[in-house]
C-alpha cells in the first residue's frame, strides 16, 4: 500500500511540474511561453535609410517604434524579448526619445554611436546601454558587412549582447508586467481598415491587411518590408499610430519629441481601426478609450509616432480597399 501511495505521489508531482511548464507569458506579445519569459528585453536602434533596406531581425521584434530621426527619414527602436534573432541591424546612433522609450520597457539599449550631447544625456539617464562605437567590427559583438557602406553596415550579434551585459554588471533577466491583451477569440470594434498609409514627408509607409492571417504587411516607399536573408515579410497583429509633439532642435533636423503628454491615436487590428487616446503608462505607450486601457491583439505590434500636426485623410490615410 505504501509503495502504491508513493508511486501515486510521484505521478502527481510530475503532473504538477508538467502543468507549470508553459505557464509563462511573453509580456510584450501576450503569447504563451514554455519558460518563465524573464529574459531582459533588448532595445536595438535599427537604421531605416533607403541604403539600409532590407533590414535584418525585424520579423522577430515584439514591438517596433518608428519615429522620425532627422529630416524625413524614420528610424526604428526594435524591442526583442520573445524571439532573439542571431543578428539585427543595421544599427544606428542614439536619440534621446528612443532611449527614454527603451527605459520604459526596462530594455537594454543597443546603439552605434551618438552626438556628444546625446551621449551625455544617455549616461545621465540611468539607461543600461551598449554602444557599438566601442566594439566596432570586433566580430564578436558588432560586425561591419562589406555589402553595404558605413553608416549602413553595422550589425549586432544579440546573444553576445547578453554576454557583454553580464561583463558590465547589467541584469539580463527581469519580470515585466504584461501589456493588456484581448482574450483569444475576441473581436475588435471599429471601421474597416484594409490599408493604412502614413506620409512621413517624402517617405511613404503603408500597411496592408492580410485577412487570412489577420496580420498587417508593411511597405516602405512601395517596397514590401522583408528580411534581408530570406525575404520573410514583416507582418504584425497591431498597428498603433500615435500623435506626439515634435520640435526641430538643430540645423541637422534632429528633433525633440514629447513621449509623456498623451494624445490622439489610432489602433488598427483585425482589419478595423479605432480612434483612441495614447498614454505613457509607467514608460510604456498604451492605447486608452473612455479612460480605460484597451487590449492589443496577441502578437507583434508596430507603433508609428507622427507629429501632432498630421491629419487623417491628409498625412494619414485609412481605407477599406
XYZ file of C-alpha atoms in Angstrom:
321
model
C 0.000 0.000 0.000
C 2.818 2.392 0.910
C 4.545 1.563 -2.364
C 1.350 2.300 -4.298
C 0.855 5.626 -2.492
C 4.468 6.558 -3.182
C 4.017 5.844 -6.875
C 0.835 7.930 -6.953
C 2.707 10.809 -5.303
C 5.444 10.670 -7.940
C 2.866 10.642 -10.745
C 1.084 13.622 -9.171
C 4.374 15.504 -8.783
C 5.236 15.009 -12.455
C 1.735 16.111 -13.419
C 2.112 19.319 -11.421
C 5.513 20.010 -12.956
C 4.042 19.387 -16.396
C 1.176 21.780 -15.731
C 3.538 24.529 -14.641
C 5.574 24.238 -17.833
C 4.341 26.726 -20.377
C 2.580 28.913 -17.831
C 4.815 31.868 -18.699
C 3.554 34.710 -20.876
C 5.685 36.967 -23.010
C 4.914 40.442 -21.666
C 5.098 42.340 -24.955
C 3.146 39.893 -27.145
C 0.806 38.163 -24.695
C 1.737 34.798 -26.189
C 2.416 31.744 -24.067
C 5.958 30.727 -23.287
C 7.487 27.376 -22.389
C 9.625 29.057 -19.743
C 9.432 31.975 -17.330
C 9.769 34.533 -20.164
C 12.017 36.645 -17.971
C 14.951 37.335 -20.278
C 15.571 41.060 -20.414
C 14.206 42.977 -23.401
C 16.779 44.249 -25.887
C 16.039 47.622 -27.495
C 18.024 47.995 -30.719
C 18.329 51.123 -32.859
C 17.705 49.945 -36.428
C 18.513 52.027 -39.476
C 15.722 52.815 -41.973
C 17.637 54.854 -44.512
C 16.900 53.570 -48.050
C 20.506 52.328 -48.231
C 19.892 50.179 -45.126
C 16.921 48.239 -46.515
C 16.028 45.400 -46.275
C 16.895 45.159 -42.597
C 17.727 42.101 -40.512
C 15.823 40.830 -37.474
C 12.679 42.968 -37.577
C 10.384 39.984 -38.127
C 11.329 38.768 -34.627
C 10.702 42.077 -32.825
C 7.834 42.106 -30.327
C 7.362 45.862 -30.743
C 8.858 48.292 -33.235
C 8.680 52.046 -32.717
C 9.006 54.013 -35.949
C 9.856 57.683 -35.412
C 11.422 60.490 -37.416
C 15.109 60.867 -36.571
C 16.301 63.728 -38.725
C 14.970 65.195 -41.923
C 12.340 62.939 -43.494
C 13.956 59.636 -42.522
C 12.480 57.420 -39.833
C 14.442 55.140 -37.538
C 13.334 52.104 -35.559
C 13.594 51.096 -31.938
C 13.069 47.329 -32.140
C 12.233 45.599 -28.857
C 13.217 41.922 -28.745
C 12.098 39.657 -25.921
C 10.062 36.638 -27.044
C 12.338 35.904 -30.016
C 16.014 36.796 -30.082
C 17.411 36.611 -33.623
C 21.070 35.867 -34.146
C 21.720 39.215 -35.832
C 19.911 42.564 -36.029
C 20.614 45.723 -37.950
C 21.918 47.805 -39.489
C 22.402 49.505 -36.107
C 22.388 53.291 -35.909
C 23.035 56.082 -33.458
C 21.106 57.064 -30.334
C 18.428 59.697 -29.890
C 17.044 60.849 -26.558
C 13.405 59.874 -27.147
C 14.421 56.399 -28.289
C 16.433 55.592 -25.171
C 13.734 57.085 -22.957
C 11.246 54.710 -24.608
C 13.655 51.815 -24.093
C 13.869 52.756 -20.425
C 10.088 52.468 -20.095
C 10.279 48.825 -21.153
C 13.367 48.247 -18.976
C 15.216 47.317 -22.133
C 18.963 47.084 -22.521
C 19.568 49.799 -25.124
C 21.822 48.914 -28.071
C 23.029 51.584 -30.488
C 26.051 52.563 -32.574
C 27.432 55.988 -31.787
C 25.814 59.261 -30.819
C 26.353 63.001 -30.767
C 28.268 64.190 -27.700
C 25.219 65.940 -26.261
C 23.046 62.853 -26.690
C 25.721 60.614 -25.177
C 25.901 62.816 -22.081
C 22.121 62.658 -21.705
C 22.170 58.898 -22.131
C 24.836 58.417 -19.472
C 22.868 60.618 -17.047
C 19.585 58.810 -17.760
C 20.437 55.607 -15.956
C 19.573 53.537 -19.036
C 21.737 50.421 -19.316
C 23.275 50.620 -22.772
C 25.856 49.140 -25.113
C 27.476 51.392 -27.695
C 28.704 49.762 -30.887
C 31.264 52.539 -31.313
C 33.296 50.825 -28.573
C 33.018 47.411 -30.275
C 33.136 48.484 -33.897
C 33.672 45.478 -36.186
C 35.111 43.364 -33.362
C 33.393 40.325 -34.956
C 32.155 39.308 -31.501
C 29.519 41.886 -30.653
C 29.350 44.025 -33.806
C 30.286 43.360 -37.404
C 30.675 45.639 -40.418
C 29.342 43.963 -43.561
C 31.066 44.668 -46.866
C 27.909 44.570 -48.994
C 26.922 47.988 -47.612
C 28.813 51.157 -46.776
C 29.015 52.938 -43.430
C 26.947 54.056 -41.599
C 24.531 51.497 -43.033
C 26.538 48.315 -42.450
C 26.886 47.731 -38.682
C 25.161 44.615 -37.345
C 24.901 43.332 -33.775
C 25.010 39.726 -32.537
C 22.187 39.680 -29.998
C 23.259 36.637 -27.981
C 26.584 38.392 -27.469
C 24.705 41.413 -26.096
C 23.643 39.350 -23.087
C 27.262 38.212 -22.607
C 28.506 41.794 -22.749
C 25.758 42.912 -20.382
C 26.953 40.424 -17.774
C 30.515 41.716 -18.158
C 29.223 45.232 -17.468
C 27.151 44.061 -14.477
C 23.828 44.793 -16.182
C 20.984 42.486 -15.301
C 19.968 40.110 -18.080
C 16.687 38.972 -16.544
C 13.615 40.804 -15.338
C 9.936 40.097 -14.824
C 7.846 42.651 -16.667
C 4.161 43.155 -16.134
C 2.441 42.075 -19.369
C 0.767 44.671 -21.512
C -3.034 44.468 -21.779
C -4.189 41.975 -24.407
C -7.510 40.829 -25.787
C -8.636 37.320 -24.939
C -8.373 34.685 -27.645
C -11.412 34.878 -29.890
C -12.270 38.484 -29.026
C -13.254 40.599 -32.000
C -12.291 44.231 -32.173
C -14.614 47.118 -32.889
C -14.137 49.873 -35.410
C -14.366 50.953 -39.020
C -12.866 48.966 -41.870
C -9.109 49.453 -42.287
C -7.701 47.319 -45.061
C -4.889 49.702 -45.937
C -3.086 52.371 -43.934
C -0.758 54.961 -45.433
C 1.456 57.326 -43.454
C 3.310 60.032 -45.340
C 6.493 60.954 -43.467
C 7.069 63.919 -45.796
C 8.880 62.218 -48.695
C 8.815 58.695 -47.235
C 5.646 56.636 -47.577
C 4.860 53.882 -45.060
C 1.947 51.533 -45.759
C 0.320 48.588 -44.025
C -1.919 46.197 -45.963
C -4.278 43.781 -44.198
C -3.901 40.047 -44.801
C -7.300 38.657 -43.797
C -6.099 35.054 -43.954
C -3.513 35.556 -41.222
C -5.220 38.555 -39.589
C -1.973 40.491 -39.814
C -0.713 43.645 -41.500
C 2.110 43.564 -44.042
C 4.397 46.604 -44.125
C 5.635 48.537 -47.156
C 8.073 51.437 -47.383
C 8.218 53.616 -50.488
C 6.243 50.975 -52.413
C 8.636 48.166 -51.473
C 7.499 45.395 -49.137
C 9.439 45.273 -45.860
C 11.145 41.886 -45.652
C 14.116 40.192 -44.038
C 17.374 40.622 -45.905
C 18.450 36.985 -45.652
C 15.347 35.110 -46.787
C 12.737 37.691 -47.792
C 10.472 36.812 -44.835
C 7.784 39.517 -44.796
C 7.291 41.750 -41.788
C 3.763 41.152 -40.511
C 2.207 42.419 -37.302
C -1.068 41.959 -35.461
C -1.305 45.572 -34.262
C -0.581 48.917 -35.895
C -0.746 51.729 -33.345
C -0.424 55.284 -34.698
C 0.205 57.907 -32.021
C 0.438 61.676 -32.366
C 3.206 63.373 -30.376
C 4.527 66.924 -30.278
C 7.691 67.268 -32.394
C 10.188 70.120 -32.319
C 13.190 70.513 -34.630
C 16.125 71.454 -32.410
C 19.148 71.840 -34.703
C 20.289 72.528 -38.243
C 20.578 68.797 -38.958
C 16.836 68.405 -38.476
C 17.096 66.435 -35.229
C 14.006 66.540 -33.052
C 12.753 66.641 -29.509
C 9.570 64.583 -29.101
C 7.166 64.611 -26.162
C 6.605 60.960 -25.214
C 4.908 61.819 -21.903
C 1.876 64.028 -22.556
C -0.520 61.568 -24.191
C -2.808 62.427 -27.066
C -4.673 61.158 -30.108
C -4.113 57.796 -31.687
C -5.451 55.099 -33.991
C -5.385 51.425 -33.039
C -5.619 49.136 -36.055
C -6.246 45.393 -35.656
C -8.073 42.595 -37.475
C -8.918 44.864 -40.383
C -10.533 47.509 -38.144
C -9.489 50.931 -36.851
C -10.493 52.565 -33.590
C -9.894 56.202 -32.699
C -8.255 56.127 -29.269
C -6.023 58.090 -26.959
C -2.491 57.090 -26.068
C -0.953 57.317 -22.624
C 2.504 56.853 -21.204
C 1.808 54.227 -18.547
C 4.946 53.759 -16.421
C 7.035 54.417 -19.516
C 5.074 52.220 -21.912
C 2.926 53.654 -24.698
C -0.572 52.155 -24.463
C -3.997 52.713 -26.081
C -6.803 54.124 -23.951
C -10.520 54.549 -24.629
C -13.094 56.047 -22.244
C -10.285 56.411 -19.655
C -9.615 52.658 -19.739
C -6.597 50.883 -21.194
C -7.675 48.631 -24.043
C -6.039 45.491 -25.304
C -3.668 44.672 -28.111
C -4.293 41.550 -30.155
C -1.796 38.937 -29.003
C 1.238 39.089 -31.239
C 3.545 41.728 -32.640
C 2.973 45.476 -32.687
C 4.273 48.339 -34.815
C 3.954 51.792 -33.213
C 4.194 54.681 -35.645
C 4.850 58.025 -33.978
C 3.741 61.014 -36.056
C 3.679 64.779 -35.379
C 0.502 66.168 -33.823
C 0.032 68.277 -36.961
C -0.689 65.139 -39.004
C -4.317 64.741 -40.004
C -6.430 61.791 -41.060
C -7.001 61.769 -44.844
C -4.031 64.076 -45.283
C -0.764 62.647 -43.955
C -2.562 59.542 -42.613
C -4.967 57.660 -44.857
C -7.033 54.666 -43.767
C -9.102 52.914 -46.431
C -11.150 49.738 -46.891
C -9.614 48.907 -50.270
